[in-house]
CSV table of C-alpha atoms (C1' of nucleotides) in Angstrom, one decimal:
chain,number,residue,atom,x,y,z
V,1,UNK,CA,0.0,0.0,0.0
V,2,UNK,CA,1.3,3.4,-1.0
V,3,UNK,CA,0.6,7.0,0.2
V,4,UNK,CA,1.4,9.9,-2.1
V,5,UNK,CA,1.9,13.1,-0.1
V,6,UNK,CA,2.1,16.2,-2.2
V,7,UNK,CA,2.3,19.9,-1.1
V,8,UNK,CA,-0.4,22.0,-2.6
V,9,UNK,CA,1.0,24.7,-5.0
V,10,UNK,CA,4.4,24.2,-3.4
V,11,UNK,CA,6.4,27.3,-4.3
V,12,UNK,CA,3.5,29.6,-3.7
V,13,UNK,CA,2.7,28.0,-0.4
V,14,UNK,CA,6.3,28.4,0.7
V,15,UNK,CA,6.1,32.1,0.0
V,16,UNK,CA,2.8,32.4,1.9
V,17,UNK,CA,4.3,30.8,5.0
V,18,UNK,CA,6.5,33.8,5.5
V,19,UNK,CA,4.2,36.4,4.1
V,20,UNK,CA,0.7,35.6,5.4
V,21,UNK,CA,-0.7,38.7,3.7
V,22,UNK,CA,-0.5,36.7,0.4
V,23,UNK,CA,-3.2,34.4,1.8
V,24,UNK,CA,-6.3,34.5,-0.4
V,25,UNK,CA,-4.6,36.7,-3.0
V,26,UNK,CA,-3.6,35.5,-6.5
V,27,UNK,CA,0.1,34.6,-6.4
V,28,UNK,CA,2.5,33.0,-9.0
V,29,UNK,CA,6.1,31.9,-8.8
V,30,UNK,CA,8.1,32.3,-12.0
V,31,UNK,CA,10.7,30.0,-13.4
V,32,UNK,CA,14.3,30.9,-13.6
V,33,UNK,CA,14.9,34.1,-15.5
V,34,UNK,CA,11.4,35.1,-14.5
V,35,UNK,CA,10.2,33.3,-17.6
V,36,UNK,CA,7.0,31.3,-17.0
V,37,UNK,CA,4.6,30.7,-14.2
V,38,UNK,CA,5.6,27.4,-12.6
V,39,UNK,CA,3.5,27.6,-9.4
V,40,UNK,CA,0.1,29.1,-9.2
V,41,UNK,CA,-2.2,29.7,-6.2
V,42,UNK,CA,-5.8,28.5,-6.5
V,43,UNK,CA,-6.9,32.1,-7.2
V,44,UNK,CA,-4.6,32.2,-10.2
V,45,UNK,CA,-5.7,28.8,-11.5
V,46,UNK,CA,-9.3,30.0,-11.2
V,47,UNK,CA,-8.4,32.8,-13.6
V,48,UNK,CA,-7.6,30.1,-16.2
V,49,UNK,CA,-3.9,30.8,-16.3
V,50,UNK,CA,-2.2,27.7,-17.5
V,51,UNK,CA,0.9,26.0,-16.1
V,52,UNK,CA,4.1,27.3,-17.7
V,53,UNK,CA,2.4,30.3,-19.2
V,54,UNK,CA,5.1,32.9,-20.2
V,55,UNK,CA,4.9,35.8,-17.8
V,56,UNK,CA,5.2,38.5,-20.5
V,57,UNK,CA,2.1,37.0,-22.1
V,58,UNK,CA,0.1,37.3,-18.9
V,59,UNK,CA,1.2,40.8,-17.8
V,60,UNK,CA,-2.0,42.4,-18.7
V,61,UNK,CA,-4.3,39.9,-16.9
V,62,UNK,CA,-1.9,40.0,-14.0
V,63,UNK,CA,-2.2,43.7,-13.7
V,64,UNK,CA,-6.0,43.5,-14.0
V,65,UNK,CA,-6.4,41.0,-11.2
V,66,UNK,CA,-3.5,42.1,-9.0
V,67,UNK,CA,-1.5,38.9,-9.4
V,68,UNK,CA,1.6,39.0,-7.3
V,69,UNK,CA,4.7,37.4,-8.9
V,70,UNK,CA,7.8,36.1,-7.3
V,71,UNK,CA,11.1,34.9,-8.7
V,72,UNK,CA,12.0,31.3,-7.8
V,73,UNK,CA,13.8,31.1,-4.5
V,74,UNK,CA,15.3,27.7,-4.6
V,75,UNK,CA,17.2,28.1,-1.4
V,76,UNK,CA,13.9,28.6,0.4
V,77,UNK,CA,12.0,25.8,-1.4
V,78,UNK,CA,14.8,23.3,-0.9
V,79,UNK,CA,14.9,24.0,2.8
V,80,UNK,CA,11.2,23.8,3.2
V,81,UNK,CA,11.2,20.5,1.2
V,82,UNK,CA,13.8,19.0,3.6
V,83,UNK,CA,11.6,20.0,6.6
V,84,UNK,CA,8.5,18.3,5.1
V,85,UNK,CA,10.4,15.2,4.0
V,86,UNK,CA,12.0,14.7,7.5
V,87,UNK,CA,8.5,15.0,9.1
V,88,UNK,CA,7.1,12.5,6.7
V,89,UNK,CA,9.9,10.1,7.5
V,90,UNK,CA,8.6,9.9,11.0
V,91,UNK,CA,5.4,8.3,9.8
V,92,UNK,CA,6.9,5.5,7.7
V,93,UNK,CA,10.4,4.0,7.4
V,94,UNK,CA,9.7,3.4,3.7
V,95,UNK,CA,10.0,6.7,1.9
V,96,UNK,CA,10.7,7.6,-1.7
V,97,UNK,CA,11.3,11.3,-2.3
V,98,UNK,CA,9.9,11.7,-5.7
V,99,UNK,CA,10.3,15.4,-6.3
V,100,UNK,CA,10.9,18.6,-4.4
V,101,UNK,CA,7.3,18.6,-3.2
V,102,UNK,CA,6.1,15.1,-3.1
V,103,UNK,CA,7.0,11.7,-1.8
V,104,UNK,CA,5.6,8.2,-1.6
V,105,UNK,CA,5.4,6.4,1.7
V,106,UNK,CA,5.1,2.6,1.9
V,107,UNK,CA,2.3,1.7,4.3
V,108,UNK,CA,2.6,-2.1,4.5
V,109,UNK,CA,4.4,-2.1,7.8
V,110,UNK,CA,1.8,0.2,9.3
V,111,UNK,CA,-1.1,-1.4,11.2
V,112,UNK,CA,-3.4,1.5,11.9
V,113,UNK,CA,-6.2,2.9,9.7
V,114,UNK,CA,-4.6,4.6,6.7
V,115,UNK,CA,-7.0,7.4,6.3
V,116,UNK,CA,-6.6,8.3,10.0
V,117,UNK,CA,-2.8,8.2,9.5
V,118,UNK,CA,-3.2,10.5,6.5
V,119,UNK,CA,-5.2,13.0,8.5
V,120,UNK,CA,-2.5,13.0,11.2
V,121,UNK,CA,0.3,13.5,8.6
V,122,UNK,CA,-1.6,16.4,7.1
V,123,UNK,CA,-2.2,18.1,10.5
V,124,UNK,CA,1.4,17.6,11.5
V,125,UNK,CA,3.0,19.0,8.4
V,126,UNK,CA,0.6,22.0,8.5
V,127,UNK,CA,1.4,22.7,12.2
V,128,UNK,CA,5.1,22.2,12.0
V,129,UNK,CA,5.8,23.9,8.6
V,130,UNK,CA,2.7,25.9,7.7
V,131,UNK,CA,2.4,24.0,4.4
V,132,UNK,CA,-0.8,22.4,3.2
V,133,UNK,CA,-0.5,18.8,1.8
V,134,UNK,CA,-2.9,16.4,0.2
V,135,UNK,CA,-2.6,12.6,0.4
V,136,UNK,CA,-3.7,9.8,-1.9
V,137,UNK,CA,-3.6,6.2,-0.6
V,138,UNK,CA,-3.9,3.1,-2.8
V,139,UNK,CA,-2.5,-0.3,-3.6
V,140,UNK,CA,-0.4,1.0,-6.5
V,141,UNK,CA,1.6,4.2,-7.1
V,142,UNK,CA,-0.5,5.1,-10.1
V,143,UNK,CA,-3.8,4.8,-8.1
V,144,UNK,CA,-2.2,6.7,-5.2
V,145,UNK,CA,-1.5,9.5,-7.6
V,146,UNK,CA,-5.0,9.4,-8.9
V,147,UNK,CA,-6.4,9.5,-5.3
V,148,UNK,CA,-4.1,12.5,-4.6
V,149,UNK,CA,-5.7,14.2,-7.5
V,150,UNK,CA,-9.1,13.5,-6.1
V,151,UNK,CA,-8.1,14.7,-2.7
V,152,UNK,CA,-7.0,18.0,-4.2
V,153,UNK,CA,-10.0,18.5,-6.3
V,154,UNK,CA,-12.9,17.6,-4.0
V,155,UNK,CA,-13.1,19.3,-0.6
V,156,UNK,CA,-15.3,16.5,0.8
V,157,UNK,CA,-12.2,14.4,1.2
V,158,UNK,CA,-10.6,16.9,3.6
V,159,UNK,CA,-7.3,16.4,1.9
V,160,UNK,CA,-7.0,12.6,2.3
V,161,UNK,CA,-8.4,10.1,-0.3
V,162,UNK,CA,-8.1,6.4,0.2
V,163,UNK,CA,-9.0,4.2,-2.7
V,164,UNK,CA,-10.2,1.3,-0.6
V,165,UNK,CA,-12.6,3.5,1.3
V,166,UNK,CA,-14.5,4.5,-1.9
V,167,UNK,CA,-17.4,2.2,-2.6
V,168,UNK,CA,-17.5,0.4,-5.9
V,169,UNK,CA,-20.0,2.8,-7.4
V,170,UNK,CA,-17.8,5.8,-6.5
V,171,UNK,CA,-14.7,4.1,-7.9
V,172,UNK,CA,-16.6,3.5,-11.2
V,173,UNK,CA,-17.9,7.1,-11.4
V,174,UNK,CA,-14.4,8.5,-10.7
V,175,UNK,CA,-12.9,6.3,-13.4
V,176,UNK,CA,-15.5,7.5,-15.9
V,177,UNK,CA,-15.1,11.2,-15.0
V,178,UNK,CA,-11.4,11.6,-14.8
V,179,UNK,CA,-9.8,12.1,-18.2
V,180,UNK,CA,-6.6,10.2,-19.2
V,181,UNK,CA,-4.5,13.4,-19.2
V,182,UNK,CA,-4.7,13.3,-15.4
V,183,UNK,CA,-3.1,9.9,-15.1
V,184,UNK,CA,0.6,9.7,-14.1
V,185,UNK,CA,2.6,8.9,-17.2
V,186,UNK,CA,0.1,10.2,-19.7
V,187,UNK,CA,1.1,13.5,-21.2
V,188,UNK,CA,-0.1,15.7,-23.9
V,189,UNK,CA,1.1,13.7,-26.9
V,190,UNK,CA,-0.1,10.4,-25.6
V,191,UNK,CA,-3.5,11.9,-24.7
V,192,UNK,CA,-4.1,13.0,-28.3
V,193,UNK,CA,-3.1,9.5,-29.6
V,194,UNK,CA,-5.3,7.7,-27.1
V,195,UNK,CA,-8.2,10.0,-27.9
V,196,UNK,CA,-7.8,9.2,-31.6
V,197,UNK,CA,-8.2,5.5,-30.6
V,198,UNK,CA,-11.4,6.3,-28.7
V,199,UNK,CA,-9.8,6.2,-25.2
V,200,UNK,CA,-10.9,9.3,-23.2
V,201,UNK,CA,-11.3,8.4,-19.6
V,202,UNK,CA,-9.5,6.3,-17.0
V,203,UNK,CA,-12.3,3.8,-17.3
V,204,UNK,CA,-11.6,3.5,-21.1
V,205,UNK,CA,-7.9,2.9,-20.5
V,206,UNK,CA,-8.5,0.3,-17.8
V,207,UNK,CA,-10.8,-1.7,-20.1
V,208,UNK,CA,-8.1,-1.8,-22.9
V,209,UNK,CA,-6.2,-5.0,-23.4
V,210,UNK,CA,-2.7,-4.6,-21.8
V,211,UNK,CA,-1.0,-6.6,-24.6
V,212,UNK,CA,-2.6,-4.5,-27.3
V,213,UNK,CA,-1.5,-1.3,-25.4
V,214,UNK,CA,2.0,-2.6,-25.3
V,215,UNK,CA,2.1,-3.3,-29.0
V,216,UNK,CA,0.5,0.0,-30.0
V,217,UNK,CA,2.0,2.3,-27.4
V,218,UNK,CA,4.7,1.1,-25.0
V,219,UNK,CA,5.6,-1.1,-22.1
V,220,UNK,CA,5.3,2.0,-19.9
V,221,UNK,CA,1.6,2.5,-20.7
V,222,UNK,CA,1.0,-1.2,-20.3
V,223,UNK,CA,2.3,-0.9,-16.8
V,224,UNK,CA,0.0,2.1,-16.2
V,225,UNK,CA,-3.0,0.0,-17.2
V,226,UNK,CA,-2.0,-2.8,-14.9
V,227,UNK,CA,-1.5,-0.4,-12.1
V,228,UNK,CA,-4.9,1.2,-12.6
V,229,UNK,CA,-6.4,-2.3,-12.3
V,230,UNK,CA,-4.8,-2.5,-8.9
V,231,UNK,CA,-1.8,-4.7,-9.8
V,232,UNK,CA,1.5,-3.1,-8.6
V,233,UNK,CA,4.2,-2.9,-11.3
V,234,UNK,CA,6.2,0.1,-9.9
V,235,UNK,CA,8.1,-0.5,-6.7
V,236,UNK,CA,9.0,2.0,-4.0
V,237,UNK,CA,12.6,3.2,-4.5
V,238,UNK,CA,13.6,4.1,-1.0
V,239,UNK,CA,17.3,4.4,-1.8
V,240,UNK,CA,17.8,7.1,-4.4
V,241,UNK,CA,20.1,5.8,-7.1
V,242,UNK,CA,23.1,7.8,-8.2
V,243,UNK,CA,22.4,10.1,-11.1
V,244,UNK,CA,23.4,8.9,-14.5
V,245,UNK,CA,23.8,12.4,-15.9
V,246,UNK,CA,24.2,15.8,-14.5
V,247,UNK,CA,23.1,18.9,-16.3
V,248,UNK,CA,23.6,22.6,-15.6
V,249,UNK,CA,22.1,25.0,-18.0
V,250,UNK,CA,20.6,28.5,-17.8
V,251,UNK,CA,18.9,31.0,-20.1
V,252,UNK,CA,20.7,34.3,-20.0
V,253,UNK,CA,19.2,37.4,-18.5
V,254,UNK,CA,20.2,39.2,-21.7
V,255,UNK,CA,21.4,38.0,-25.1
V,256,UNK,CA,25.1,37.2,-25.4
V,257,UNK,CA,27.2,37.6,-28.5
V,258,UNK,CA,30.8,37.1,-27.6
V,259,UNK,CA,32.7,33.8,-27.1
V,260,UNK,CA,34.2,35.4,-24.0
V,261,UNK,CA,30.9,35.7,-22.2
V,262,UNK,CA,29.8,32.3,-23.3
V,263,UNK,CA,33.0,30.9,-21.9
V,264,UNK,CA,32.3,32.6,-18.6
V,265,UNK,CA,28.8,31.0,-18.5
V,266,UNK,CA,30.1,27.6,-19.5
V,267,UNK,CA,32.9,27.8,-17.0
V,268,UNK,CA,30.4,28.7,-14.2
V,269,UNK,CA,28.1,25.8,-15.2
V,270,UNK,CA,30.9,23.3,-15.3
V,271,UNK,CA,31.9,24.3,-11.8
V,272,UNK,CA,28.3,23.8,-10.6
V,273,UNK,CA,27.9,20.4,-12.3
V,274,UNK,CA,31.3,19.2,-11.0
V,275,UNK,CA,30.2,20.1,-7.5
V,276,UNK,CA,27.1,17.9,-7.9
V,277,UNK,CA,29.3,15.2,-9.4
V,278,UNK,CA,31.6,15.1,-6.4
V,279,UNK,CA,28.7,15.2,-4.0
V,280,UNK,CA,27.6,11.8,-5.3
V,281,UNK,CA,31.3,10.7,-5.5
V,282,UNK,CA,31.2,10.1,-9.2
V,283,UNK,CA,33.5,10.9,-12.1
V,284,UNK,CA,32.4,11.7,-15.6
V,285,UNK,CA,33.6,9.8,-18.6
V,286,UNK,CA,32.2,12.3,-21.1
V,287,UNK,CA,31.1,15.8,-21.3
V,288,UNK,CA,28.8,17.7,-23.6
V,289,UNK,CA,28.4,21.5,-24.2
V,290,UNK,CA,25.5,23.2,-26.0
V,291,UNK,CA,24.8,26.8,-26.9
V,292,UNK,CA,21.7,28.1,-28.7
V,293,UNK,CA,19.9,31.2,-29.8
V,294,UNK,CA,16.3,32.0,-28.7
V,295,UNK,CA,14.0,29.8,-30.9
V,296,UNK,CA,11.1,32.0,-29.9
V,297,UNK,CA,12.5,34.9,-31.8
V,298,UNK,CA,11.6,33.5,-35.1
V,299,UNK,CA,12.9,36.5,-37.1
V,300,UNK,CA,16.4,36.1,-35.7
V,301,UNK,CA,19.0,33.9,-37.4
V,302,UNK,CA,18.9,30.6,-35.4
V,303,UNK,CA,21.8,28.4,-34.3
V,304,UNK,CA,21.9,25.5,-31.9
V,305,UNK,CA,24.8,23.1,-31.5
V,306,UNK,CA,25.5,20.3,-29.1
V,307,UNK,CA,28.8,18.4,-29.0
V,308,UNK,CA,29.7,15.5,-26.8
V,309,UNK,CA,33.4,14.6,-26.2
V,310,UNK,CA,34.7,11.5,-24.4
V,311,UNK,CA,37.3,12.3,-21.8
V,312,UNK,CA,40.6,10.5,-22.1
V,313,UNK,CA,40.1,9.5,-18.4
V,314,UNK,CA,37.0,9.8,-16.2
V,315,UNK,CA,37.3,12.9,-14.0
V,316,UNK,CA,35.6,14.8,-11.2
V,317,UNK,CA,38.1,17.7,-11.4
V,318,UNK,CA,36.7,21.1,-12.1
V,319,UNK,CA,39.9,22.3,-13.8
V,320,UNK,CA,40.1,19.4,-16.1
V,321,UNK,CA,36.4,19.4,-16.9
V,322,UNK,CA,36.5,23.2,-17.5
V,323,UNK,CA,39.4,22.8,-19.9
V,324,UNK,CA,37.5,20.2,-21.9
V,325,UNK,CA,34.3,22.2,-21.9
V,326,UNK,CA,36.0,25.4,-23.1
V,327,UNK,CA,37.7,23.4,-25.8
V,328,UNK,CA,34.3,22.2,-27.0
V,329,UNK,CA,32.9,25.7,-26.9
V,330,UNK,CA,35.7,27.0,-29.1
V,331,UNK,CA,34.7,24.5,-31.7
V,332,UNK,CA,31.0,25.1,-31.7
V,333,UNK,CA,30.9,28.9,-31.2
V,334,UNK,CA,29.9,30.9,-34.3
V,335,UNK,CA,30.1,34.6,-34.2
V,336,UNK,CA,27.2,36.8,-35.3
V,337,UNK,CA,24.4,35.1,-33.3
V,338,UNK,CA,22.5,36.3,-30.3
V,339,UNK,CA,22.9,33.5,-27.8
V,340,UNK,CA,20.1,32.9,-25.3
V,341,UNK,CA,21.2,29.8,-23.4
V,342,UNK,CA,24.1,27.5,-22.8
V,343,UNK,CA,24.6,24.3,-20.9
V,344,UNK,CA,27.0,21.6,-19.8
V,345,UNK,CA,26.2,18.0,-19.3
V,346,UNK,CA,28.3,15.4,-17.5
V,347,UNK,CA,27.8,11.8,-18.8
V,348,UNK,CA,28.9,8.3,-18.4
V,349,UNK,CA,29.1,8.8,-14.7
V,350,UNK,CA,30.9,6.1,-12.6
V,351,UNK,CA,32.2,5.8,-9.1
V,352,UNK,CA,35.2,8.0,-8.6
V,353,UNK,CA,37.1,5.3,-6.7
V,354,UNK,CA,39.5,3.2,-8.6
V,355,UNK,CA,39.5,5.2,-11.8
V,356,UNK,CA,41.6,3.5,-14.5
V,357,UNK,CA,44.8,5.6,-14.9
V,358,UNK,CA,46.1,6.6,-18.3
V,359,UNK,CA,49.5,5.2,-19.3
V,360,UNK,CA,50.5,8.1,-21.6
V,361,UNK,CA,48.8,11.0,-20.1
V,362,UNK,CA,50.7,13.4,-17.9
V,363,UNK,CA,48.4,15.0,-15.4
V,364,UNK,CA,48.5,17.0,-12.2
V,365,UNK,CA,49.1,15.1,-9.0
V,366,UNK,CA,45.7,13.5,-8.5
V,367,UNK,CA,45.9,13.7,-4.7
V,368,UNK,CA,46.7,17.4,-4.8
V,369,UNK,CA,43.9,18.0,-7.3
V,370,UNK,CA,41.4,16.1,-5.2
V,371,UNK,CA,42.4,18.2,-2.2
V,372,UNK,CA,42.0,21.4,-4.1
V,373,UNK,CA,38.5,20.5,-5.3
V,374,UNK,CA,37.5,19.4,-1.8
V,375,UNK,CA,38.8,22.6,-0.4
V,376,UNK,CA,36.9,24.7,-2.9
V,377,UNK,CA,33.7,22.8,-2.2
V,378,UNK,CA,34.1,23.3,1.5
V,379,UNK,CA,34.7,27.0,1.1
V,380,UNK,CA,31.8,27.5,-1.3
V,381,UNK,CA,29.5,25.5,1.0
V,382,UNK,CA,30.3,27.7,3.9
V,383,UNK,CA,30.6,31.1,2.2
V,384,UNK,CA,28.2,30.7,-0.6
V,385,UNK,CA,28.3,29.3,-4.1
V,386,UNK,CA,30.9,30.9,-6.4
V,387,UNK,CA,32.9,32.4,-3.5
V,388,UNK,CA,36.0,30.6,-4.8
V,389,UNK,CA,36.0,30.0,-8.6
V,390,UNK,CA,38.2,29.8,-11.7
V,391,UNK,CA,39.1,33.1,-13.3
V,392,UNK,CA,37.5,31.8,-16.5
V,393,UNK,CA,34.1,32.0,-14.8
V,394,UNK,CA,34.6,35.8,-14.8
V,395,UNK,CA,33.3,38.6,-12.6
V,396,UNK,CA,30.8,40.9,-14.4
V,397,UNK,CA,28.1,38.4,-15.3
V,398,UNK,CA,26.0,40.5,-17.7
V,399,UNK,CA,24.3,37.2,-18.7
V,400,UNK,CA,23.2,36.4,-15.2
V,401,UNK,CA,19.5,35.4,-15.0
V,402,UNK,CA,16.8,37.9,-14.2
V,403,UNK,CA,15.3,37.6,-10.7
V,404,UNK,CA,13.4,40.8,-10.4
V,405,UNK,CA,11.2,39.8,-7.5
V,406,UNK,CA,13.2,37.5,-5.3
V,407,UNK,CA,12.0,37.1,-1.7
V,408,UNK,CA,14.4,36.9,1.2
V,409,UNK,CA,15.9,33.5,2.1
V,410,UNK,CA,13.9,33.4,5.2
V,411,UNK,CA,15.2,30.1,6.5
V,412,UNK,CA,18.8,29.8,5.1
V,413,UNK,CA,20.4,33.2,5.6
V,414,UNK,CA,21.0,34.9,8.9
V,415,UNK,CA,20.5,38.3,7.5
V,416,UNK,CA,17.1,37.3,6.1
V,417,UNK,CA,15.6,35.8,9.3
V,418,UNK,CA,12.0,36.9,9.7
V,419,UNK,CA,11.4,39.1,12.7
V,420,UNK,CA,8.3,38.5,14.9
V,421,UNK,CA,6.2,41.2,16.4
V,422,UNK,CA,7.6,44.1,14.3
H,1,DT,C1',12.2,43.4,-24.1
H,2,DC,C1',10.2,39.3,-21.9
H,3,DT,C1',8.9,31.6,-23.3
H,4,DG,C1',12.7,27.2,-17.1
H,5,DG,C1',15.7,23.5,-15.4
H,6,DG,C1',16.9,18.9,-14.3
H,7,DG,C1',16.2,14.5,-14.7
H,8,DT,C1',14.6,9.3,-16.5
H,9,DC,C1',13.2,5.9,-19.6
H,10,DC,C1',11.9,4.0,-24.0
H,11,DT,C1',12.1,3.4,-29.0
H,12,DA,C1',13.9,3.7,-33.4
H,13,DT,C1',17.8,3.2,-36.1
H,14,DG,C1',22.1,1.8,-37.8
H,15,DC,C1',26.3,-0.6,-37.4
H,16,DC,C1',28.9,-4.7,-36.3
H,17,DG,C1',30.2,-9.5,-36.1
H,18,DA,C1',28.8,-14.2,-35.8
W,1,DT,C1',33.2,-16.4,-50.7
W,2,DC,C1',29.0,-14.1,-50.7
W,3,DT,C1',24.5,-13.0,-48.7
W,4,DG,C1',21.0,-12.8,-45.3
W,5,DT,C1',19.6,-12.6,-40.6
W,6,DC,C1',19.8,-11.8,-35.9
W,7,DG,C1',21.3,-10.1,-31.4
W,8,DG,C1',23.9,-6.7,-29.1
W,9,DC,C1',25.3,-2.2,-28.6
W,10,DA,C1',25.6,2.8,-29.1
W,11,DT,C1',23.3,6.8,-30.2
W,12,DA,C1',19.8,10.2,-31.0
W,13,DG,C1',15.5,11.9,-30.2
W,14,DG,C1',11.1,11.9,-28.1
W,15,DA,C1',7.9,11.7,-24.3
W,16,DC,C1',7.2,12.1,-19.7
W,17,DC,C1',7.6,13.9,-14.8
W,18,DC,C1',7.7,18.0,-11.5
DNA sequence: TCTGGGGTCCTATGCCGA
DNA sequence: TCTGTCGGCATAGGACCC
């Protein structure tokens, strides 16, 4: 048995915890670079504003309805997420953190009534963090997701919906009412294709023959069908596996033309990616760099290039990775374009212990280099990202992302601590 | 002016050698 | 020796998730 616990409108709710005046008002949180609305309060959803709507396209409506927009404050959200997850861990030893704002709990080892447990979880999280959560409980993950959807949509559930507590008639009705697009694993493309085949609701999909679904669609959708029928196919992953690839990319706050500025950005992204790499104690066997113009500016000349290079030896060393990345950049950079985004990807990740040495390569003393990286990580952890960095990362980052309405880091910066009673 | 970032998994495809 | 087939593998690209 699984519970899916999901924070309602997570980023918006985090902002509201520290600014209660936002309660009841239409609030959005924007993506990096203040691009699109990625979290919407219920008031905003009621205005019909879609997920990922570009902010510049909703400016007018926003002004009309007094929508308050925040830049993403990941330091705040990550910290609040950690608090929620550690509270949830108290309720079940089996926990899979699925994303920043949701997790699955395994309930098999828990004897008590599941809905009651759900209610207690909800109240505890609300009381200890100020964040509202909804909970879906079911024998498969896909059904738990579906129940979570119901718990959010219908207030009569009071935030907790358990599949087994719905009578047969209700289950039937739900299946006939909910459209396939709401199902976990069915996105926009698949919805269109399924609709063409006469499959519109959850009930339709459940009735379909799993073998046929596998042939015509994929093994993934076949599993979804089985899970909707109550047969678990997707296990709880309570130990998070190491990442197989690490990506760091950003859209620029303003267009970039020079190779020099691109090199600063790429260098900055490599450093960030390499930090993540070392945190999971991996080394990368290959690295890719990409740069591109803004595809939305259709009148501008477009250019987009992505090149992957194998490394002569797997590495977790920022200096070495930076050297390789800048070498790639030199080969893909073409002058005369307005670049909007760049990124670095680390691939072929493997444990950084026992890396096969290279007979003919001369390299820096690996122990010294490891110490250097470790020291940089330590300093940057303590004093803030980028405190210590390579000169190639530059100083005047004209390309830095826009964050025009960033809230304080209420919980992670001493200077930003909220003051009570003022 | 202004359209996110970071992942995973699956499938199709083409190449290689047996 | 030539040709066809098949499995394994690498790769690119698409779809999906939040």
